[in-house]
Structures are given as structure tokens and as C-alpha cells.
Amino acid sequence: MEEQKNEQVPAGPNNFIRTIVAEDLKAGRNEGRLMTRFPPEPNGYLHIGHAKSICLNFGLAQEFGGVCNLRFDDTNPTKEEQEYVDSIMEDVRWLGFDWEDRLYYASDYFEQLYEFAVLLIKKGLAFVCDLTFEEMREYRGTLTEPGRESPYRNRSVEENLDLFARMRAGEFADGSRTLRAKIDMSSGNINMRDPVMYRIKKESHHRTGDAWCIYPMYDYAHGQSDSIEGVTHSICTTEYEDHRPLYDWYLDALGICHPRQYEFARLNLSHTVLSKRKLLKLVQEGRVRGWNDPRMPTIAGFRRRGFTPASIRNFCERIGVAKRESIVDLGLLEFCVREDLNRASPRVMAVLRPLKVVITNYPEGQAEQLDAVNNPEDPDAGTRQVPFSRELYIESDDFMEDPPKQFFRLAPGREVRLRYAYFVKCEEVIKNPETGVIAELRCTYDPATRGGNAPDGRKVKATLHWVAADTAIQSEVRLYDTLFAAGNPNDTAEGQDFTDLLNPKSLEIIADARVEPSLAEAAPGSRFQFERLGYFCVDTVDSVPGRLVFNRTVTLKDEWAKLQGKGREKTG
Ligand code: ATP
Ligand code: MG
């Protein structure tokens, strides 16, 4: 994961693909053109692994003055939907990338791909096969044994052309016939053993409707789609390395423009699953509240959670691009989010678990406005006013009746600072007579400490956040923990499903939090630091005027930086 410095190429994230691109351009290959593409299949929402691929493909194009296409690889009508197409476009844009007028669909190439197939038949390089899928599997052989040739392999060109045309015309039942490439049933690479190019599927496609009842296989469509667009560098993940000889074979057999494919290791993230099949299962079984649940590793989930596009791009840059797979710690992603939010988020005060405090020597009915700094990281952010009055709320766990030695916050007889306000001293603890639970604290304040400093120079050991009881806004706050308790939820024991490894405490809802009144008009999606508590954003789905709902984006505590020996962020 370490970034290497290479003096020959301009500044930017270095990785082996970048080096290849730089060298190709320098040598004037592809007529000096650079064209990459991001080719999602619209069968789910994009996740953080896709973000790695997006940042790489669009990032290279941006850096080297090339272009990057968005192409939907929509060759499988069964699993694909318009909802996914729309979400993918929204997410790529949100990440900060632009395909301009180069939005493509593999389904736009169905006619061209069909003609290519006819050409391969005419060259004697493809045939219609009547084996069922089960029979084909038997004929295919194994890693150690060669396969057997299909009895239909030596059909004449004329018969193949006729049968293929009739497949297209809908004369045959689903699964009864396929078009296969005629390559080598004894190849050591199973992908080369006469792979299927077309299958019959009498299903409507989300774009082509009922125009087709034969659909190209991904492995047949993908390389040709790249070629049609004139892609120069076809970048994909390492599971396609073994498919590359097949892609090369098709392009060479057709004699068309030949993009080069380069493979990189897919991203794996701790406490996270990144398989669309598994994410879909979580959604379908109601384990999460949809694809954009803030606990999901989807772009839509992270966006709703309050992550910024810059923090995700930054993360992708830091993890780099390599050939070997590894599991990246979720803490690194959170570190990038904190780093960005720390710079830009306004600070506000909110109390998650309110404990009432009555300032007995503060006149009843009196109120005042105190100056509070909006963002100490940003001198231009200025100040705002927060109201102070006789009744306040502080955080329950900032008080202990019988504190241990290391607890420096409020306790009976002890004085602390209320941020931007006054020194207050706890004089009395009032309990519910029936339950014995602490109901409120009676405190006194020192009017001479306005703004938070004592003119006589006396010190306090803690500064607490607070809100004024009469003006604070009751809000819902959602706290998130990792969706999976296990570090690697893909690593299941026998008889175990990955859903068994879900974290039962991944969501905690606090219905009765109180936030300062400046948040009354906070727009959905806006981000804040709640002092001492973390970064929060206004939920874009459930928050409505009069009923604010906040998501905790990340805590302030920085485990990852601590692990890296970089020291913690101050938590106040
Ligand atoms: P899944 O395996 O979860 O179904 P996929 O790879 O089939 O995902 P696609 O829609 O085909 O999903 O992916 C589009 C692009 O994103 C591909 O080029 C793929 O290589 C890349 N991609 C998918 N997952 C990751 C990942 N975890 N890390 C990096 N790139 C990824
Ligand atoms: Mg894929």
C-alpha cells in the first residue's frame, strides 16, 4: 500500500497502471490517445470497491488529458433495472467525475455484436451447439482433464448461419441452443474451451424491450464493446486475468481495434462485504433499510451517512493500485472522512443524552447570547450566538456522583467550564424519589467567568458542551457501528452464512437528543461537528422541518491514527 515516488512522471498517485499509461503516451502509442471506461453492470448500487475503479479510470483520463466513458454492461436482462442505472449515474457524478457525452450501453451494440458473431461463423470460428447447459458442463472437463468436443462442433457454416438466424427469430426454446466459439477444448485455460457467446433468453430487457431473445455473454460482449468505443486501456480487476486470452482471441479473430487489458487487485474492506450479491441479500432480507442505509458500504449509503466525495477520492488515492489483494482497514476510510470534515464542518453543540442542570443563582426569565466559534480550523468561518439561560442540558455521562480518580468532569462540589459560557459548580443532586435515578443537578455559576475564563486565574479540569433547555431542539440521532462485527465477514465457518456475522448493535437510535437552535433550519445533507461527540449530518431521507434527524458520520476518536502512531485528535 505504500506509495512509491517515480521521478519520471508528473505528480499524482503512482501505481503500475499509471506508469504504463504514462509510457504509452510518451511513446505515442494509440496515436497518442488515452481512453478508459468504467463498465458497471446495472444489477446493484455502486460500492466503495467501484469507487476505486472509478477514481482510477476517470482519474487517469483527467490527469493525462484523456477521456473516460461510462458504459453499462447490460447484457443480462434478468438482473438489471433502470433504478440501478440511475443510481450509478448519480453516484459517479457525486464522486466528482464526468463522462460528458460518452454514456454508452452494451445493449446499444447488440446489432453490431450480432454481426460480429455472424462473421465468426463465416470464418468457421463459431458454431451453434445443441448441448444443454448440464451437458456442456460435463463436456467442459476440469482443471486437470481436457474437455471433449461437442458433437455439433463440425456443423457447416451454412447450417450455423441458418440456426443462429432462427435463434434470433425466436424459433427455439430458452436453453435449447447456444452459439459457441470454436477454440480449443483441451486448452489449459477453461475459458478457452469453446465458450458460449450467445444464449436464448426470452426475457424483456430494460432498454431493448422484446427486440432480442438471444443475449451475448459478458465475456463475448465486453472486449468488443471496448473495441467499438476505441478504448485504449481496458482496466479491470484480477479475476478477469484468465479471461484476457479469450478477449484477445475474439479481437484478433475479428481483426478489429484491440484495446489492452490491465488487471488490478479489487478492494476489500474490513468489517464489510463488497459483493453485489451479498449486498442485495442484505437489502432483500431487510437486514438494512435499503441500498442507501448509512451502514451500507455503497456510495449512496456513505453519502447519506455524511461522507464527502473528496474523502472517498482521497481514500482511493491512499490505498493505491496493486496486483495483490489485501484487506484495507475501515479505519483508514474513516480517517480520510475525519480529515476532510475537520477542515470544513461548522462546530455546534448538541446533547445526546440530556441531564438537566438548573443554575440556581441565574435569574429566572433571564437569557443572553454568547459568542461561539464556528470552526477553529477556518478563521473565515466566524462566530455565532448561542443562547444561555437558567435551565440547561448537559451530557449525562459528563456527571458522576461518585467519580473515580481519572474522571475530571462534573461531580458534586466540583467546578467545570461550560464551553463559551461560564464556570459552574455542582451544589446538589436531585433524584427521582421512587427510582433513585438522577433527575437534575442544581448548580451555581460565576458571573465573572463569562466567555469561559476566570479573572482570578483559577483553573478547571474539564470543559463540557451544553444547550439551553428552553431553546434547544429535540431531535433524533442515529449512531452507527460497523455493519459486521467480524473483521472479515467473507470468512465464514462451515454451516455459517455471512449474515450470521452481522453486528446486532450496528444502529442505535436516540429519540430525545437536544441540539442548539442554530440548527433549526439545517438543510438535509448538511454536515456538522457536534462538539466532543463526532461528525453528524442531517439525514436526507427522514429529516423534515420540525423533526430533525441526524446521522453520526464518524466519531472524533481516531483509532487508525493512533495505530499509525500519529496521535489522536483532541476530543475536548
Ligand atoms: P460483484 O463482483 O460484487 O458482483 P462486479 O465486479 O461484478 O461486482 P461490476 O458492475 O461488473 O461489478 O463492476 C464494475 C467495475 O468495477 C468493474 O470493472 C470491476 O472490476 C470494478 N469493481 C467491482 N468491484 C470492485 C472492487 N471491490 N474493487 C475494485 N474494483 C471493483
Ligand atoms: Mg463484474
Short mmCIF file of C-alpha atoms in Angstrom, two decimals, residues 3-346:
data_model
loop_
_atom_site.label_atom_id
_atom_site.label_comp_id
_atom_site.label_asym_id
_atom_site.label_seq_id
_atom_site.Cartn_x
_atom_site.Cartn_y
_atom_site.Cartn_z
CA GLU A 3 3.15 4.95 -2.46
CA GLN A 4 6.34 4.95 -4.46
CA LYS A 5 7.93 8.03 -5.87
CA ASN A 6 8.76 7.95 -9.53
CA GLU A 7 10.64 10.98 -10.77
CA GLN A 8 9.83 10.44 -14.46
CA VAL A 9 6.11 11.03 -14.21
CA PRO A 10 4.28 14.13 -13.07
CA ALA A 11 2.86 14.48 -9.57
CA GLY A 12 -0.12 12.30 -8.71
CA PRO A 13 -0.81 8.93 -7.19
CA ASN A 14 1.66 6.44 -8.50
CA ASN A 15 0.75 2.91 -9.46
CA PHE A 16 1.78 0.41 -12.08
CA ILE A 17 -1.13 1.17 -14.41
CA ARG A 18 -0.37 4.86 -14.27
CA THR A 19 3.21 4.10 -15.21
CA ILE A 20 2.02 2.06 -18.22
CA VAL A 21 -0.28 4.86 -19.36
CA ALA A 22 2.46 7.46 -18.99
CA GLU A 23 4.88 5.33 -21.01
CA ASP A 24 2.32 4.58 -23.73
CA LEU A 25 1.59 8.27 -24.15
CA LYS A 26 5.27 9.13 -24.16
CA ALA A 27 5.91 6.52 -26.86
CA GLY A 28 2.96 7.83 -28.88
CA ARG A 29 1.06 4.53 -28.84
CA ASN A 30 -2.66 4.55 -29.80
CA GLU A 31 -1.96 7.70 -31.83
CA GLY A 32 -1.30 9.44 -28.54
CA ARG A 33 -4.87 8.83 -27.37
CA LEU A 34 -5.95 7.75 -23.90
CA MET A 35 -9.44 6.36 -23.44
CA THR A 36 -10.53 4.43 -20.37
CA ARG A 37 -14.02 3.40 -19.27
CA PHE A 38 -15.93 2.44 -16.17
CA PRO A 39 -18.15 -0.53 -17.08
CA PRO A 40 -20.67 -1.35 -14.33
CA GLU A 41 -23.34 -3.96 -14.72
CA PRO A 42 -26.61 -2.27 -13.63
CA ASN A 43 -27.57 -5.02 -11.21
CA GLY A 44 -26.98 -3.22 -7.92
CA TYR A 45 -25.81 0.03 -6.37
CA LEU A 46 -22.15 1.05 -6.57
CA HIS A 47 -19.97 0.36 -3.55
CA ILE A 48 -16.63 1.60 -2.29
CA GLY A 49 -14.82 -1.02 -4.42
CA HIS A 50 -16.38 0.52 -7.51
CA ALA A 51 -15.19 3.90 -6.27
CA LYS A 52 -11.63 2.58 -6.51
CA SER A 53 -12.21 1.64 -10.13
CA ILE A 54 -13.97 4.94 -10.90
CA CYS A 55 -11.18 7.02 -9.36
CA LEU A 56 -8.60 5.02 -11.28
CA ASN A 57 -10.31 5.18 -14.68
CA PHE A 58 -11.62 8.74 -14.54
CA GLY A 59 -8.57 9.90 -12.59
CA LEU A 60 -6.11 8.66 -15.24
CA ALA A 61 -8.12 10.30 -18.01
CA GLN A 62 -8.23 13.57 -16.08
CA GLU A 63 -4.56 13.55 -15.27
CA PHE A 64 -3.27 12.69 -18.73
CA GLY A 65 -5.76 14.66 -20.81
CA GLY A 66 -7.66 11.58 -21.97
CA VAL A 67 -11.32 10.67 -21.72
CA CYS A 68 -13.23 8.10 -19.70
CA ASN A 69 -16.54 6.59 -20.82
CA LEU A 70 -19.36 5.37 -18.67
CA ARG A 71 -20.64 2.14 -20.13
CA PHE A 72 -23.38 -0.02 -18.73
CA ASP A 73 -22.56 -3.65 -19.33
CA ASP A 74 -26.21 -4.58 -19.60
CA THR A 75 -26.06 -7.99 -21.23
CA ASN A 76 -28.12 -9.88 -18.67
CA PRO A 77 -31.82 -8.87 -18.77
CA THR A 78 -32.68 -10.97 -15.72
CA LYS A 79 -30.98 -8.89 -13.05
CA GLU A 80 -30.78 -5.43 -14.50
CA GLU A 81 -33.00 -2.48 -13.74
CA GLN A 82 -33.38 1.21 -14.56
CA GLU A 83 -33.21 2.07 -10.85
CA TYR A 84 -29.63 0.78 -10.83
CA VAL A 85 -28.72 2.70 -13.99
CA ASP A 86 -30.00 5.94 -12.41
CA SER A 87 -28.26 5.37 -9.09
CA ILE A 88 -24.95 4.57 -10.80
CA MET A 89 -25.02 7.82 -12.79
CA GLU A 90 -25.89 9.81 -9.68
CA ASP A 91 -23.07 8.19 -7.72
CA VAL A 92 -20.37 8.68 -10.37
CA ARG A 93 -21.34 12.36 -10.66
CA TRP A 94 -21.40 12.78 -6.92
CA LEU A 95 -17.88 11.38 -6.72
CA GLY A 96 -16.90 14.30 -8.94
CA PHE A 97 -16.49 12.68 -12.35
CA ASP A 98 -17.98 13.46 -15.73
CA TRP A 99 -18.40 11.21 -18.76
CA GLU A 100 -19.63 14.22 -20.79
CA ASP A 101 -21.41 12.89 -23.90
CA ARG A 102 -19.88 9.43 -23.61
CA LEU A 103 -22.67 7.48 -21.94
CA TYR A 104 -22.82 4.05 -23.56
CA TYR A 105 -24.66 0.79 -23.13
CA ALA A 106 -23.50 -2.63 -24.27
CA SER A 107 -27.12 -3.08 -25.37
CA ASP A 108 -26.56 -0.31 -27.96
CA TYR A 109 -24.09 -2.69 -29.58
CA PHE A 110 -26.40 -5.73 -29.77
CA GLU A 111 -26.78 -5.43 -33.55
CA GLN A 112 -23.04 -4.91 -34.09
CA LEU A 113 -22.20 -7.80 -31.75
CA TYR A 114 -24.62 -10.00 -33.67
CA GLU A 115 -22.87 -9.10 -36.92
CA PHE A 116 -19.51 -9.86 -35.37
CA ALA A 117 -20.88 -13.28 -34.39
CA VAL A 118 -22.06 -13.91 -37.94
CA LEU A 119 -18.58 -13.00 -39.13
CA LEU A 120 -17.02 -15.54 -36.75
CA ILE A 121 -19.44 -18.21 -38.02
CA LYS A 122 -18.44 -17.39 -41.59
CA LYS A 123 -14.80 -17.73 -40.65
CA GLY A 124 -15.55 -21.17 -39.21
CA LEU A 125 -14.78 -19.89 -35.72
CA ALA A 126 -18.22 -20.21 -34.12
CA PHE A 127 -20.96 -22.85 -34.16
CA VAL A 128 -24.47 -23.45 -32.89
CA CYS A 129 -24.49 -26.11 -30.20
CA ASP A 130 -27.49 -28.15 -29.03
CA LEU A 131 -25.97 -29.39 -25.79
CA THR A 132 -27.87 -28.38 -22.66
CA PHE A 133 -26.05 -26.37 -20.00
CA GLU A 134 -25.64 -29.52 -17.89
CA GLU A 135 -24.21 -31.47 -20.82
CA MET A 136 -21.87 -28.63 -21.63
CA ARG A 137 -20.57 -28.71 -18.08
CA GLU A 138 -19.85 -32.43 -18.43
CA TYR A 139 -18.05 -31.88 -21.73
CA ARG A 140 -16.01 -29.00 -20.36
CA GLY A 141 -13.53 -31.12 -18.38
CA THR A 142 -11.71 -29.92 -15.28
CA LEU A 143 -8.56 -28.03 -14.37
CA THR A 144 -6.62 -31.28 -14.71
CA GLU A 145 -8.54 -33.00 -17.51
CA PRO A 146 -9.15 -31.71 -21.02
CA GLY A 147 -12.71 -31.28 -22.24
CA ARG A 148 -14.45 -33.14 -25.07
CA GLU A 149 -15.62 -31.59 -28.30
CA SER A 150 -19.31 -31.02 -28.78
CA PRO A 151 -20.93 -33.38 -31.32
CA TYR A 152 -22.32 -30.23 -33.01
CA ARG A 153 -18.91 -28.63 -33.40
CA ASN A 154 -18.46 -29.50 -37.05
CA ARG A 155 -21.73 -28.19 -38.44
CA SER A 156 -21.34 -26.43 -41.75
CA VAL A 157 -21.14 -22.66 -41.98
CA GLU A 158 -24.50 -22.64 -43.81
CA GLU A 159 -26.24 -24.68 -41.13
CA ASN A 160 -24.74 -22.48 -38.38
CA LEU A 161 -25.83 -19.29 -40.12
CA ASP A 162 -29.33 -20.67 -40.55
CA LEU A 163 -29.66 -21.89 -36.96
CA PHE A 164 -28.22 -18.69 -35.50
CA ALA A 165 -30.68 -16.57 -37.51
CA ARG A 166 -33.50 -18.78 -36.25
CA MET A 167 -32.25 -18.46 -32.67
CA ARG A 168 -32.58 -14.73 -33.10
CA ALA A 169 -36.02 -15.10 -34.65
CA GLY A 170 -37.24 -16.86 -31.53
CA GLU A 171 -37.82 -20.31 -33.03
CA PHE A 172 -36.14 -22.22 -30.20
CA ALA A 173 -36.81 -22.57 -26.51
CA ASP A 174 -34.67 -20.97 -23.78
CA GLY A 175 -31.57 -23.03 -23.10
CA SER A 176 -32.08 -25.35 -26.08
CA ARG A 177 -29.25 -23.93 -28.20
CA THR A 178 -26.22 -21.68 -27.82
CA LEU A 179 -23.70 -20.08 -30.10
CA ARG A 180 -20.18 -21.06 -29.10
CA ALA A 181 -16.71 -20.00 -30.15
CA LYS A 182 -14.69 -22.77 -31.72
CA ILE A 183 -11.36 -22.54 -29.92
CA ASP A 184 -9.73 -25.44 -28.07
CA MET A 185 -11.42 -28.00 -25.80
CA SER A 186 -8.04 -29.12 -24.48
CA SER A 187 -6.79 -25.67 -23.53
CA GLY A 188 -5.29 -25.38 -20.07
CA ASN A 189 -7.45 -22.27 -19.67
CA ILE A 190 -11.04 -23.38 -19.23
CA ASN A 191 -12.28 -20.04 -20.56
CA MET A 192 -10.89 -21.08 -23.95
CA ARG A 193 -12.83 -24.36 -24.16
CA ASP A 194 -15.38 -23.34 -26.76
CA PRO A 195 -17.06 -20.68 -24.56
CA VAL A 196 -20.68 -19.73 -25.07
CA MET A 197 -21.15 -16.45 -26.95
CA TYR A 198 -24.96 -16.28 -27.06
CA ARG A 199 -27.78 -17.89 -25.11
CA ILE A 200 -31.51 -17.83 -25.68
CA LYS A 201 -33.46 -15.90 -23.03
CA LYS A 202 -36.99 -14.89 -23.88
CA GLU A 203 -36.97 -12.00 -21.46
CA SER A 204 -37.57 -8.30 -21.76
CA HIS A 205 -34.52 -6.11 -21.43
CA HIS A 206 -34.72 -2.83 -19.51
CA ARG A 207 -33.61 -0.95 -22.64
CA THR A 208 -34.18 -3.10 -25.71
CA GLY A 209 -37.54 -4.44 -24.58
CA ASP A 210 -38.51 -7.53 -26.58
CA ALA A 211 -36.33 -6.77 -29.60
CA TRP A 212 -33.99 -9.61 -28.68
CA CYS A 213 -34.40 -13.11 -27.33
CA ILE A 214 -30.74 -14.02 -27.63
CA TYR A 215 -28.30 -12.20 -25.41
CA PRO A 216 -24.49 -12.07 -25.65
CA MET A 217 -22.44 -13.43 -22.77
CA TYR A 218 -20.47 -10.87 -20.80
CA ASP A 219 -17.18 -12.41 -21.96
CA TYR A 220 -18.17 -12.03 -25.58
CA ALA A 221 -19.65 -8.54 -25.27
CA HIS A 222 -17.08 -6.90 -23.06
CA GLY A 223 -13.95 -6.81 -25.20
CA GLN A 224 -15.88 -5.97 -28.36
CA SER A 225 -17.67 -3.12 -26.59
CA ASP A 226 -14.30 -1.69 -25.58
CA SER A 227 -13.12 -2.07 -29.14
CA ILE A 228 -16.17 -0.38 -30.67
CA GLU A 229 -15.64 2.64 -28.42
CA GLY A 230 -11.93 2.80 -29.17
CA VAL A 231 -10.87 2.25 -25.57
CA THR A 232 -7.08 2.17 -25.28
CA HIS A 233 -6.60 0.88 -21.73
CA SER A 234 -9.23 -1.57 -20.52
CA ILE A 235 -8.70 -1.69 -16.77
CA CYS A 236 -10.37 -4.36 -14.68
CA THR A 237 -9.91 -6.44 -11.56
CA THR A 238 -7.69 -9.52 -11.37
CA GLU A 239 -10.50 -12.09 -11.61
CA TYR A 240 -10.55 -11.26 -15.34
CA GLU A 241 -6.89 -12.06 -15.87
CA ASP A 242 -7.78 -15.60 -17.00
CA HIS A 243 -10.36 -14.18 -19.38
CA ARG A 244 -7.89 -11.93 -21.15
CA PRO A 245 -6.71 -14.64 -23.62
CA LEU A 246 -10.33 -15.09 -24.66
CA TYR A 247 -10.89 -11.35 -25.13
CA ASP A 248 -7.69 -11.23 -27.17
CA TRP A 249 -8.83 -14.20 -29.23
CA TYR A 250 -12.14 -12.56 -30.16
CA LEU A 251 -10.48 -9.26 -31.11
CA ASP A 252 -7.82 -10.97 -33.19
CA ALA A 253 -10.33 -13.29 -34.87
CA LEU A 254 -12.47 -10.29 -35.81
CA GLY A 255 -9.46 -8.19 -36.74
CA ILE A 256 -10.79 -5.08 -35.00
CA CYS A 257 -9.25 -2.36 -32.83
CA HIS A 258 -7.52 -4.07 -29.93
CA PRO A 259 -7.54 -2.36 -26.52
CA ARG A 260 -5.04 -3.68 -23.95
CA GLN A 261 -6.40 -5.05 -20.71
CA TYR A 262 -4.68 -4.47 -17.38
CA GLU A 263 -5.78 -6.05 -14.12
CA PHE A 264 -5.50 -4.66 -10.59
CA ALA A 265 -6.46 -6.10 -7.20
CA ARG A 266 -10.00 -5.43 -6.10
CA LEU A 267 -10.57 -3.53 -2.88
CA ASN A 268 -11.55 -5.45 0.22
CA LEU A 269 -12.52 -3.51 3.32
CA SER A 270 -12.56 -4.85 6.89
CA HIS A 271 -15.96 -5.40 8.59
CA THR A 272 -17.53 -5.11 5.14
CA VAL A 273 -18.82 -7.24 2.28
CA LEU A 274 -18.39 -5.84 -1.23
CA SER A 275 -20.14 -8.42 -3.33
CA LYS A 276 -23.27 -7.13 -5.01
CA ARG A 277 -24.92 -10.49 -4.48
CA LYS A 278 -24.37 -10.21 -0.73
CA LEU A 279 -25.38 -6.56 -0.58
CA LEU A 280 -28.56 -7.37 -2.49
CA LYS A 281 -29.32 -10.12 0.01
CA LEU A 282 -28.99 -7.65 2.91
CA VAL A 283 -31.45 -5.35 1.18
CA GLN A 284 -33.91 -8.07 0.17
CA GLU A 285 -33.95 -9.70 3.60
CA GLY A 286 -34.50 -6.35 5.28
CA ARG A 287 -31.25 -6.59 7.27
CA VAL A 288 -30.67 -2.93 6.37
CA ARG A 289 -33.03 -0.15 5.35
CA GLY A 290 -32.31 -0.27 1.64
CA TRP A 291 -29.26 0.24 -0.57
CA ASN A 292 -28.68 3.71 0.89
CA ASP A 293 -28.79 2.63 4.53
CA PRO A 294 -25.96 4.62 6.15
CA ARG A 295 -24.38 1.34 7.33
CA MET A 296 -24.05 0.04 3.77
CA PRO A 297 -20.65 0.30 2.02
CA THR A 298 -22.43 1.72 -1.01
CA ILE A 299 -21.71 5.19 -2.36
CA ALA A 300 -25.37 6.02 -1.67
CA GLY A 301 -25.03 4.76 1.91
CA PHE A 302 -21.82 6.69 2.53
CA ARG A 303 -23.34 9.82 1.04
CA ARG A 304 -26.37 9.56 3.31
CA ARG A 305 -24.05 8.87 6.23
CA GLY A 306 -22.30 12.20 5.58
CA PHE A 307 -19.07 11.11 3.88
CA THR A 308 -17.74 13.65 1.38
CA PRO A 309 -16.74 12.87 -2.22
CA ALA A 310 -13.27 14.28 -1.51
CA SER A 311 -12.75 11.91 1.41
CA ILE A 312 -13.60 8.89 -0.74
CA ARG A 313 -11.33 10.06 -3.57
CA ASN A 314 -8.60 10.66 -1.04
CA PHE A 315 -9.05 7.19 0.37
CA CYS A 316 -8.79 5.66 -3.10
CA GLU A 317 -5.59 7.58 -3.67
CA ARG A 318 -4.06 6.45 -0.41
CA ILE A 319 -4.79 2.75 -0.87
CA GLY A 320 -3.06 2.83 -4.25
CA VAL A 321 -3.36 0.28 -7.02
CA ALA A 322 -1.53 -3.02 -6.86
CA LYS A 323 -1.70 -6.54 -8.24
CA ARG A 324 -2.01 -8.34 -4.92
CA GLU A 325 -5.24 -8.39 -2.90
CA SER A 326 -5.36 -7.31 0.72
CA ILE A 327 -7.94 -6.16 3.24
CA VAL A 328 -7.87 -2.44 3.91
CA ASP A 329 -8.82 -1.34 7.43
CA LEU A 330 -12.13 0.50 7.59
CA GLY A 331 -10.33 2.87 9.96
CA LEU A 332 -8.36 4.28 7.04
CA LEU A 333 -11.56 5.30 5.28
CA GLU A 334 -12.85 6.90 8.48
CA PHE A 335 -9.53 8.68 8.91
CA CYS A 336 -9.95 10.23 5.45
CA VAL A 337 -13.50 11.28 6.28
CA ARG A 338 -12.44 12.91 9.56
CA GLU A 339 -9.57 14.67 7.91
CA ASP A 340 -11.91 16.31 5.40
CA LEU A 341 -14.74 17.03 7.82
CA ASN A 342 -12.38 18.51 10.39
CA ARG A 343 -11.35 21.14 7.87
CA ALA A 344 -14.82 22.08 6.70
CA SER A 345 -17.53 21.32 9.26
CA PRO A 346 -19.06 24.02 11.42
#
